[in-house]
Short mmCIF file of C-alpha atoms in Angstrom, two decimals:
data_model
loop_
_atom_site.label_atom_id
_atom_site.label_comp_id
_atom_site.label_asym_id
_atom_site.label_seq_id
_atom_site.Cartn_x
_atom_site.Cartn_y
_atom_site.Cartn_z
CA GLY A 1 -20.97 14.08 15.30
CA ASN A 2 -21.51 11.43 13.12
CA ARG A 3 -18.45 12.03 10.92
CA TYR A 4 -16.10 12.25 13.78
CA ARG A 5 -17.31 8.86 14.87
CA GLU A 6 -16.89 7.22 11.19
CA LEU A 7 -13.36 8.80 11.31
CA LYS A 8 -12.44 7.38 14.78
CA TYR A 9 -13.72 4.06 13.85
CA PHE A 10 -11.63 4.02 10.60
CA CYS A 11 -8.80 4.79 12.34
CA ARG A 12 -9.32 2.10 15.32
CA GLN A 13 -8.84 -0.26 12.59
CA TYR A 14 -5.42 0.71 11.81
CA ARG A 15 -3.49 -2.22 13.58
CA GLU A 16 -6.20 -4.38 12.13
CA LYS A 17 -5.30 -3.27 8.84
CA GLN A 18 -1.70 -3.69 9.58
CA SER A 19 -2.19 -7.40 10.44
CA GLN A 20 -4.22 -7.96 7.39
CA ILE A 21 -1.59 -6.55 5.28
CA GLN A 22 0.85 -9.16 6.78
CA ALA A 23 -1.54 -12.02 6.45
CA ILE A 24 -1.85 -11.48 2.98
CA ALA A 25 1.66 -11.02 2.29
CA ASP A 26 2.22 -14.21 4.27
CA ILE A 27 -0.28 -16.18 2.15
CA ALA A 28 -0.18 -14.89 -1.31
CA THR A 29 2.94 -15.14 -3.22
CA PRO A 30 2.46 -13.71 -5.85
CA LEU A 31 -0.43 -12.01 -4.72
CA SER A 32 -3.46 -13.02 -6.71
CA TYR A 33 -6.01 -10.54 -8.35
CA GLY A 34 -8.47 -10.30 -5.35
CA THR A 35 -5.80 -10.21 -2.86
CA ALA A 36 -3.89 -7.79 -4.62
CA ASP A 37 -6.71 -5.30 -4.77
CA ARG A 38 -7.34 -5.97 -0.94
CA TRP A 39 -3.78 -5.52 -0.29
CA GLU A 40 -3.64 -2.02 -2.12
CA MET A 41 -6.79 -0.77 -0.53
CA LEU A 42 -5.54 -1.55 3.16
CA GLN A 43 -2.21 0.01 2.27
CA GLU A 44 -3.74 3.21 0.77
CA GLU A 45 -6.15 3.67 4.03
CA LEU A 46 -2.69 3.18 6.23
CA ARG A 47 -1.08 5.94 3.98
CA MET A 48 -3.91 8.08 4.33
CA ILE A 49 -3.98 7.90 8.30
CA ASP A 50 0.17 8.16 8.24
CA GLN A 51 0.09 11.41 5.70
CA ALA A 52 -2.77 13.00 7.68
CA ALA A 53 -0.88 12.54 11.01
CA MET A 54 2.21 13.86 9.38
CA GLU A 55 0.70 16.86 7.80
CA ALA A 56 -0.99 17.85 10.93
CA ASP A 57 2.14 17.53 13.14
CA ALA A 58 5.16 15.93 11.79
CA GLU A 59 6.50 16.09 15.42
CA LEU A 60 3.57 14.65 17.04
CA ALA A 61 2.52 12.16 14.16
CA GLY A 62 3.09 9.26 15.96
CA TYR A 63 1.48 10.24 19.21
CA ILE A 64 -1.50 11.11 17.06
CA ILE A 65 -1.55 7.65 15.32
CA LYS A 66 -1.49 6.19 19.01
CA TYR A 67 -4.34 8.12 20.13
CA ALA A 68 -6.39 7.70 17.04
CA ALA A 69 -5.53 3.89 16.32
CA ASP A 70 -5.10 2.53 19.89
CA GLY A 71 -7.28 4.90 21.89
CA ILE A 72 -4.59 5.63 24.16
CA PRO A 73 -5.40 8.69 26.27
CA TYR A 74 -3.43 11.93 26.14
CA GLU A 75 -2.45 11.41 29.53
CA TYR A 76 -0.67 7.86 28.88
CA LEU A 77 1.00 9.09 25.39
CA GLY A 78 3.78 10.96 26.79
CA ALA A 79 3.46 13.49 24.03
CA PRO A 80 6.30 16.29 24.40
CA CYS A 81 3.74 19.09 24.36
CA ILE A 82 0.72 20.44 26.37
CA ARG A 83 -2.47 19.14 26.13
CA SER A 84 -4.24 21.86 24.07
CA ALA A 85 -1.60 21.60 21.50
CA PHE A 86 -1.91 18.07 21.29
CA PHE A 87 -5.86 18.35 20.80
CA ARG A 88 -5.11 21.21 18.32
CA ALA A 89 -2.97 18.70 16.37
CA ARG A 90 -5.57 15.90 16.85
CA LYS A 91 -8.30 18.28 15.43
CA LYS A 92 -6.43 18.99 12.58
CA PHE A 93 -5.53 15.36 11.89
CA PHE A 94 -9.27 14.39 11.54
CA TRP A 95 -9.92 17.46 9.43
CA ILE A 96 -7.24 16.43 7.25
CA LEU A 97 -8.19 12.60 7.35
CA ASP A 98 -11.51 13.71 6.27
CA ARG A 99 -10.62 15.83 3.39
CA LYS A 100 -8.21 12.66 2.41
CA LYS A 101 -11.18 10.32 2.61
CA CYS A 102 -13.62 12.11 0.70
CA ASN A 103 -11.30 12.31 -2.14
CA ILE A 104 -11.21 8.94 -2.38
CA THR A 105 -14.73 7.34 -1.66
#
């Protein structure tokens, strides 16, 4: 439902958050107060996604990130498992991510 769409959109911002972290690092040395807060928030959001993927399935974590962050369909991921196993791991990832996100928001 709505929560899944919210989490999906949160993940789709993964690469953008990586770019923003790099941009902050490039322009703010030393980090000013406002940019340091933003940088830390972005880092925490990426860590949350990465950790949820690892906790869901360490072997499939990279594939889960590509699916969730980049929208790459299972058929094009080259994941080393059958479709049903991947989608079980994906479902677990979103469940874990939901719990992690609820703890910080």
